[in-house]
Coordinates of C-alpha atoms in Angstrom, one line a residue:
X1 CA -152.9 -117.6 -14.0
X2 CA -154.4 -121.1 -14.2
X3 CA -157.9 -122.4 -14.4
X4 CA -157.8 -124.3 -11.1
X5 CA -155.4 -122.1 -9.1
X6 CA -152.7 -124.8 -8.9
X7 CA -149.9 -122.3 -9.6
X8 CA -148.7 -124.2 -12.7
X9 CA -147.1 -121.8 -15.2
X10 CA -146.7 -122.0 -18.9
X11 CA -144.9 -119.1 -20.6
X12 CA -143.8 -120.1 -24.1
X13 CA -141.4 -117.1 -24.2
X14 CA -139.5 -118.0 -21.0
X15 CA -135.8 -119.1 -21.5
X16 CA -136.0 -121.6 -18.6
X17 CA -139.0 -123.2 -20.3
X18 CA -137.0 -123.4 -23.6
X19 CA -134.2 -125.2 -21.8
X20 CA -136.5 -128.0 -20.6
X21 CA -140.3 -127.7 -21.1
X22 CA -141.1 -131.3 -20.1
X23 CA -141.4 -130.9 -16.3
X24 CA -143.8 -128.0 -17.0
X25 CA -145.8 -130.1 -19.4
X26 CA -146.1 -132.9 -16.8
X27 CA -147.6 -130.6 -14.3
X28 CA -150.0 -129.2 -16.9
X29 CA -151.2 -132.7 -17.8
X30 CA -151.6 -133.8 -14.2
X31 CA -152.9 -130.6 -12.6
X32 CA -154.3 -128.3 -15.4
X33 CA -155.2 -130.3 -18.5
X34 CA -157.1 -127.3 -19.7
X35 CA -154.8 -124.4 -18.7
X36 CA -155.4 -120.7 -18.8
X37 CA -152.8 -117.9 -18.9
X38 CA -154.6 -114.6 -18.4
X39 CA -151.5 -112.4 -18.8
X40 CA -150.6 -113.7 -22.3
X41 CA -154.2 -114.4 -23.1
X42 CA -154.3 -118.1 -24.1
X43 CA -155.7 -121.5 -23.1
X44 CA -153.6 -124.7 -23.6
X45 CA -154.2 -128.5 -24.0
X46 CA -151.5 -130.8 -23.0
X47 CA -152.8 -134.4 -22.9
X48 CA -152.3 -136.6 -25.9
X49 CA -156.0 -137.4 -26.5
X50 CA -157.0 -133.7 -26.2
X51 CA -154.2 -132.4 -28.5
X52 CA -155.1 -135.0 -31.1
X53 CA -158.8 -134.1 -30.9
X54 CA -157.8 -130.5 -31.2
X55 CA -155.8 -131.1 -34.4
X56 CA -158.7 -133.0 -35.9
X57 CA -161.3 -130.3 -35.0
X58 CA -160.9 -127.8 -37.8
X59 CA -164.4 -126.4 -37.4
X60 CA -164.4 -125.0 -33.9
X61 CA -160.6 -124.6 -33.9
X62 CA -159.7 -122.2 -36.7
X63 CA -156.4 -121.6 -38.4
X64 CA -157.4 -118.4 -40.0
X65 CA -155.1 -116.2 -37.8
X66 CA -152.1 -118.6 -38.2
X67 CA -150.5 -121.0 -35.8
X68 CA -148.1 -118.7 -33.9
X69 CA -148.9 -117.2 -30.5
X70 CA -147.0 -114.0 -31.4
X71 CA -149.7 -111.3 -31.3
X72 CA -148.4 -109.4 -34.4
X73 CA -148.6 -112.5 -36.6
X74 CA -152.2 -113.3 -35.5
X75 CA -154.4 -111.4 -37.9
X76 CA -156.5 -111.8 -41.0
X77 CA -153.4 -111.4 -43.2
X78 CA -151.5 -114.3 -41.7
X79 CA -151.9 -116.4 -44.9
X80 CA -149.5 -114.0 -46.7
X81 CA -146.6 -115.7 -44.9
X82 CA -148.2 -118.9 -43.6
X83 CA -150.1 -119.8 -46.8
X84 CA -152.8 -122.5 -46.2
X85 CA -151.6 -123.1 -42.7
X86 CA -153.4 -119.8 -41.9
X87 CA -156.7 -120.7 -43.7
X88 CA -159.8 -122.8 -43.1
X89 CA -161.8 -124.7 -45.7
X90 CA -162.9 -124.1 -48.4
X91 CA -159.9 -121.7 -49.0
X92 CA -157.5 -124.0 -47.3
X93 CA -158.6 -127.0 -49.4
X94 CA -158.5 -125.1 -52.7
X95 CA -154.9 -123.7 -52.1
X96 CA -153.6 -127.0 -50.7
X97 CA -155.0 -129.0 -53.6
X98 CA -153.4 -126.6 -56.1
X99 CA -150.1 -126.6 -54.3
X100 CA -150.1 -130.4 -54.2
X101 CA -150.1 -130.4 -58.0
X102 CA -146.6 -129.1 -57.9
X103 CA -145.4 -130.4 -54.6
X104 CA -145.8 -134.1 -55.4
X105 CA -144.4 -137.2 -53.7
X106 CA -142.8 -138.0 -57.0
X107 CA -141.0 -134.7 -57.1
X108 CA -139.7 -135.4 -53.5
X109 CA -138.6 -138.9 -54.5
X110 CA -136.7 -137.6 -57.5
X111 CA -135.0 -135.0 -55.3
X112 CA -133.4 -137.7 -53.1
X113 CA -130.2 -138.2 -55.1
X114 CA -129.6 -134.4 -55.0
X115 CA -130.3 -134.3 -51.2
X116 CA -127.6 -136.9 -50.9
X117 CA -125.2 -134.8 -52.9
X118 CA -125.9 -131.7 -50.8
X119 CA -125.5 -133.7 -47.6
X120 CA -122.2 -135.2 -48.8
X121 CA -120.8 -131.8 -49.7
X122 CA -121.6 -130.3 -46.3
X123 CA -120.3 -133.4 -44.5
X124 CA -117.0 -133.2 -46.4
X125 CA -116.5 -129.7 -45.0
X126 CA -117.6 -130.7 -41.5
X127 CA -115.4 -133.8 -41.3
X128 CA -112.4 -131.8 -42.5
X129 CA -113.0 -129.2 -39.8
X130 CA -113.5 -132.0 -37.2
X131 CA -110.3 -133.8 -38.1
X132 CA -107.7 -134.5 -35.4
X133 CA -110.4 -134.6 -32.7
X134 CA -111.4 -131.0 -33.1
X135 CA -114.9 -129.6 -32.1
X136 CA -117.2 -128.5 -34.9
X137 CA -120.6 -126.9 -34.8
X138 CA -123.0 -129.5 -36.2
X139 CA -125.8 -126.9 -36.7
X140 CA -123.6 -124.3 -38.5
X141 CA -121.8 -126.8 -40.7
X142 CA -124.6 -129.4 -41.4
X143 CA -128.0 -129.4 -39.7
X144 CA -128.6 -125.7 -40.3
X145 CA -127.4 -125.8 -44.0
X146 CA -128.9 -128.9 -45.5
X147 CA -132.7 -128.3 -45.1
X148 CA -132.5 -124.7 -46.4
X149 CA -130.3 -125.8 -49.4
X150 CA -132.8 -128.6 -50.1
X151 CA -135.7 -126.2 -50.1
X152 CA -133.7 -123.8 -52.3
X153 CA -132.9 -126.6 -54.6
X154 CA -136.5 -127.6 -54.8
X155 CA -137.7 -124.0 -55.6
X156 CA -134.8 -123.2 -57.9
X157 CA -132.9 -120.6 -55.8
X158 CA -129.4 -120.2 -57.4
X159 CA -126.6 -121.5 -55.3
X160 CA -124.8 -118.1 -54.9
X161 CA -128.0 -116.7 -53.2
X162 CA -128.6 -119.6 -50.8
X163 CA -126.5 -118.3 -47.8
X164 CA -128.3 -115.0 -47.9
X165 CA -131.8 -116.7 -48.1
X166 CA -130.8 -119.0 -45.2
X167 CA -129.7 -116.0 -43.1
X168 CA -133.1 -114.3 -43.7
X169 CA -135.0 -117.4 -42.8
X170 CA -133.0 -117.7 -39.5
X171 CA -133.7 -114.0 -38.8
X172 CA -137.5 -114.5 -39.2
X173 CA -137.5 -117.1 -36.3
X174 CA -135.1 -115.7 -33.7
X175 CA -136.3 -114.1 -30.4
X176 CA -134.2 -112.4 -27.8
X177 CA -134.9 -113.1 -24.1
X178 CA -138.1 -111.4 -22.9
X179 CA -139.4 -110.6 -26.3
X180 CA -143.0 -111.7 -26.6
X181 CA -143.8 -110.5 -30.1
X182 CA -142.2 -110.4 -33.6
X183 CA -139.2 -108.0 -33.3
X184 CA -138.4 -105.4 -36.0
X185 CA -135.4 -107.5 -37.2
X186 CA -137.7 -110.5 -37.9
X187 CA -140.1 -108.3 -39.8
X188 CA -137.2 -106.9 -41.9
X189 CA -136.0 -110.4 -42.7
X190 CA -139.5 -111.4 -43.7
X191 CA -139.8 -108.5 -46.1
X192 CA -136.4 -109.3 -47.6
X193 CA -137.5 -112.9 -48.2
X194 CA -140.9 -111.8 -49.8
X195 CA -139.2 -109.3 -52.1
X196 CA -136.6 -112.0 -53.2
X197 CA -139.4 -114.5 -53.9
X198 CA -141.5 -111.9 -55.8
X199 CA -138.6 -111.3 -58.1
X200 CA -138.0 -115.0 -58.5
X201 CA -141.7 -115.7 -59.4
X202 CA -141.7 -112.8 -61.9
X203 CA -138.6 -114.3 -63.5
X204 CA -140.1 -117.8 -63.8
X205 CA -143.3 -116.3 -65.4
X206 CA -141.0 -115.1 -68.2
X207 CA -138.7 -118.1 -68.3
X208 CA -140.0 -121.3 -66.7
X209 CA -137.5 -123.9 -65.3
X210 CA -137.5 -127.5 -64.0
X211 CA -138.3 -126.5 -60.4
X212 CA -141.2 -126.2 -57.9
X213 CA -141.6 -122.5 -58.5
X214 CA -142.4 -123.1 -62.2
X215 CA -144.6 -126.1 -61.3
X216 CA -146.6 -123.9 -59.0
X217 CA -147.1 -121.3 -61.7
X218 CA -148.3 -124.0 -64.0
X219 CA -150.6 -125.8 -61.5
X220 CA -154.2 -125.6 -62.6
X221 CA -157.5 -127.2 -61.7
X222 CA -160.6 -126.5 -63.9
X223 CA -159.1 -123.1 -65.0
X224 CA -158.2 -122.1 -61.4
X225 CA -154.6 -121.1 -60.9
X226 CA -152.4 -119.9 -58.0
X227 CA -151.8 -116.1 -57.8
X228 CA -148.3 -114.7 -57.4
X229 CA -149.1 -113.8 -53.8
X230 CA -150.3 -117.4 -53.1
X231 CA -147.1 -118.9 -54.6
X232 CA -145.0 -116.5 -52.5
X233 CA -146.9 -117.3 -49.4
X234 CA -146.3 -121.0 -49.9
X235 CA -142.6 -120.5 -50.6
X236 CA -142.4 -118.5 -47.4
X237 CA -144.1 -121.3 -45.5
X238 CA -141.7 -123.8 -46.9
X239 CA -138.7 -121.7 -45.8
X240 CA -140.0 -121.2 -42.3
X241 CA -141.9 -124.4 -41.5
X242 CA -139.8 -126.8 -43.7
X243 CA -136.4 -125.4 -43.0
X244 CA -136.6 -124.6 -39.3
X245 CA -138.3 -127.8 -38.2
X246 CA -136.0 -130.1 -40.1
X247 CA -132.9 -128.3 -38.9
X248 CA -134.1 -128.8 -35.3
X249 CA -135.0 -132.5 -36.0
X250 CA -131.4 -133.2 -37.2
X251 CA -129.8 -131.5 -34.2
X252 CA -132.3 -133.0 -31.7
X253 CA -131.5 -136.5 -33.1
X254 CA -127.8 -135.9 -32.7
X255 CA -128.2 -134.5 -29.2
X256 CA -130.3 -137.3 -27.8
X257 CA -128.3 -139.9 -29.7
X258 CA -125.2 -138.8 -27.9
X259 CA -127.1 -138.8 -24.6
X260 CA -128.3 -142.4 -25.3
X261 CA -125.3 -144.1 -27.0
X262 CA -126.7 -147.6 -26.4
X263 CA -129.7 -146.7 -28.5
X264 CA -127.7 -145.5 -31.5
X265 CA -124.8 -148.0 -31.4
X266 CA -126.7 -150.6 -33.6
X267 CA -127.3 -147.9 -36.3
X268 CA -123.6 -147.7 -37.3
X269 CA -123.8 -151.2 -38.8
X270 CA -127.5 -151.1 -39.7
X271 CA -128.5 -147.9 -41.4
X272 CA -131.9 -149.4 -42.2
X273 CA -132.9 -148.6 -38.6
X274 CA -132.2 -144.8 -39.0
X275 CA -135.8 -144.0 -39.8
X276 CA -136.7 -145.4 -36.3
X277 CA -134.2 -143.0 -34.8
X278 CA -135.9 -140.2 -36.7
X279 CA -139.4 -141.2 -35.4
X280 CA -138.3 -141.5 -31.8
X281 CA -136.7 -138.1 -32.0
X282 CA -139.9 -136.7 -33.4
X283 CA -141.8 -138.1 -30.5
X284 CA -139.3 -137.5 -27.7
X285 CA -138.3 -133.9 -28.5
X286 CA -140.3 -132.7 -31.4
X287 CA -139.3 -129.5 -33.3
X288 CA -142.9 -128.2 -33.4
X289 CA -143.9 -127.9 -29.7
X290 CA -146.7 -125.4 -29.7
X291 CA -149.4 -124.5 -32.3
X292 CA -152.1 -122.0 -31.8
X293 CA -155.8 -122.1 -32.9
X294 CA -158.6 -119.5 -32.8
X295 CA -161.7 -120.7 -31.0
X296 CA -164.8 -120.0 -33.2
X297 CA -168.0 -120.6 -31.3
X298 CA -168.1 -121.5 -27.7
X299 CA -166.2 -124.7 -26.8
X300 CA -166.6 -126.6 -23.5
X301 CA -163.7 -128.7 -22.1
X302 CA -163.2 -130.0 -18.6
X303 CA -166.5 -128.3 -17.5
X304 CA -165.1 -124.9 -18.7
X305 CA -166.5 -122.9 -21.5
X306 CA -163.8 -121.3 -23.7
X307 CA -165.3 -118.1 -25.3
X308 CA -165.5 -117.5 -29.0
X309 CA -162.4 -115.5 -30.2
X310 CA -160.0 -116.9 -27.6
X311 CA -156.6 -118.5 -28.5
X312 CA -156.1 -122.2 -27.7
X313 CA -152.6 -123.7 -27.8
X314 CA -152.1 -127.3 -28.8
X315 CA -149.0 -128.8 -27.2
X316 CA -147.7 -131.8 -29.2
X317 CA -144.4 -131.6 -27.3
X318 CA -146.4 -132.5 -24.2
X319 CA -148.7 -135.0 -25.9
X320 CA -145.7 -137.1 -26.8
X321 CA -144.6 -137.4 -23.1
X322 CA -148.1 -138.4 -21.9
X323 CA -148.0 -141.7 -20.0
X324 CA -151.7 -142.1 -20.9
X325 CA -150.5 -142.7 -24.6
X326 CA -146.9 -144.0 -24.3
X327 CA -145.2 -146.5 -21.9
X328 CA -142.1 -145.0 -20.2
X329 CA -142.5 -141.7 -22.2
X330 CA -139.5 -140.0 -20.7
X331 CA -137.1 -142.7 -22.0
X332 CA -135.5 -142.4 -25.4
X333 CA -136.2 -145.8 -27.0
X334 CA -135.4 -146.2 -30.7
X335 CA -137.7 -148.7 -32.2
X336 CA -140.6 -148.3 -29.8
X337 CA -144.1 -148.6 -31.3
X338 CA -145.2 -145.0 -32.1
X339 CA -147.4 -145.5 -35.2
X340 CA -150.3 -143.1 -35.6
X341 CA -149.8 -141.6 -32.2
X342 CA -147.1 -139.2 -33.5
X343 CA -148.4 -135.6 -33.7
X344 CA -145.2 -133.8 -34.9
X345 CA -146.8 -133.2 -38.3
X346 CA -150.3 -132.5 -36.8
X347 CA -153.3 -134.5 -37.8
X348 CA -156.5 -134.1 -39.8
X349 CA -157.1 -131.5 -42.5
X350 CA -153.9 -129.6 -41.7
X351 CA -151.5 -132.6 -41.6
X352 CA -148.1 -131.3 -42.7
X353 CA -147.8 -131.5 -46.5
X354 CA -144.0 -131.6 -46.1
X355 CA -143.9 -134.6 -43.7
X356 CA -142.4 -137.0 -46.4
X357 CA -139.8 -134.4 -47.4
X358 CA -138.7 -133.9 -43.7
X359 CA -138.4 -137.6 -43.1
X360 CA -136.5 -138.2 -46.3
X361 CA -134.0 -135.4 -45.5
X362 CA -133.5 -136.6 -42.0
X363 CA -133.0 -140.2 -43.1
X364 CA -130.5 -139.3 -45.9
X365 CA -128.6 -136.9 -43.7
X366 CA -128.2 -139.2 -40.7
X367 CA -127.4 -142.2 -42.9
X368 CA -124.6 -140.3 -44.7
X369 CA -123.2 -139.1 -41.4
X370 CA -123.1 -142.6 -40.0
X371 CA -121.3 -144.0 -43.0
X372 CA -118.4 -141.7 -42.1
X373 CA -118.2 -141.9 -38.3
X374 CA -117.9 -144.6 -35.7
X375 CA -118.9 -142.4 -32.8
X376 CA -119.3 -138.8 -31.7
X377 CA -119.7 -136.7 -28.5
X378 CA -121.7 -133.5 -27.9
X379 CA -120.1 -130.6 -26.0
X380 CA -123.3 -130.0 -24.0
X381 CA -121.8 -127.2 -21.9
X382 CA -121.4 -125.0 -25.0
X383 CA -124.6 -126.0 -26.8
X384 CA -127.0 -123.1 -27.3
X385 CA -130.7 -123.5 -27.6
X386 CA -133.0 -121.6 -30.0
X387 CA -135.4 -119.3 -28.3
X388 CA -138.7 -119.4 -30.0
X389 CA -142.4 -119.6 -28.8
X390 CA -143.1 -122.5 -31.3
X391 CA -140.1 -124.6 -32.1
X392 CA -137.5 -126.4 -30.0
X393 CA -133.9 -127.1 -31.0
X394 CA -130.4 -125.8 -31.1
X395 CA -128.8 -122.7 -32.6
X396 CA -125.3 -124.2 -31.9
X397 CA -124.4 -127.9 -31.2
X398 CA -120.6 -128.4 -30.9
X399 CA -119.6 -132.0 -31.5
X400 CA -116.4 -134.1 -31.9
X401 CA -116.5 -137.1 -34.1
X402 CA -114.6 -140.3 -34.4
X403 CA -114.1 -141.0 -38.1
X404 CA -114.4 -144.6 -39.4

């Protein structure tokens, strides 16, 4: 199953791999930097320099069938649910530029007070349930609610609908053990979301509001406008890419913070350092672990020619633990020099448009949490990981907190 017969195995659907992928990644980097899995039909790059070059090569490595390994999602219609993430230039550049007219840094900045309000509201409930030393599910009460509510706030989804929309978004991503494709439940959840957003877009066409959905309807460059399908595709991308990854980031930060109490202790009295906590979490245990590309035209790496039409996986989760790029990469060190070496949001033409939103949400959420607590513990034995071929994080993370 490997290029060089070393016996290294990478199966992105394997539950053991989900529990701890990092030993697998190390073997890949050392023994099979260009890896081949014949059974699942993909190649993979695991070293930092190779993954970065892969992200920046948008000519030979195409996005046109999307970024997921799941076979049913890899087709010429991938852009219907992945928007410009499943496009190449010039289509990608056109759509991204139009979307950027509505999804502006200013709109994100102006959203921050509302993000704070939403975070406070969820924390009020979580802290009440955690009173008297009780255990509370940090994901169910906080990390799993905030990002979806923020995206719904941004788009203009009414508050009574948000729980339902959040449940559909979760349903799109979940995979049971042994499932190597998109299950019927996820397809049904996707259709529910699309129908909901179709109705919302139709409503905004008749009656615009002060939200992103209306801004996208109004976005225009030299007479060119977004179609309804393009707007719905972007909204779907926001819900899946923006919601899932930020939820995982918040839970991963809490988990590794609890495992490294000496690293987070200074943050209780110096919230200005919380962005450094966010960055180290993005490096050490990134939400987006695996992204697929389609090889267009023959590509030669490590004296091996990868045929046109094959799937190549880029592994930022592995790149961030590469000792060729980071000193002591397996240590969780808040404040280390990461800089431009971070690949959690990709690089090049497809750099994540929502990176500033994700960082702002994480900073606000963790700062609000730390103004209320003086310590916390994770019940690791009862923590439950998400099972996905792309993202890494927790479905449930029970914690107990020590209020200030």
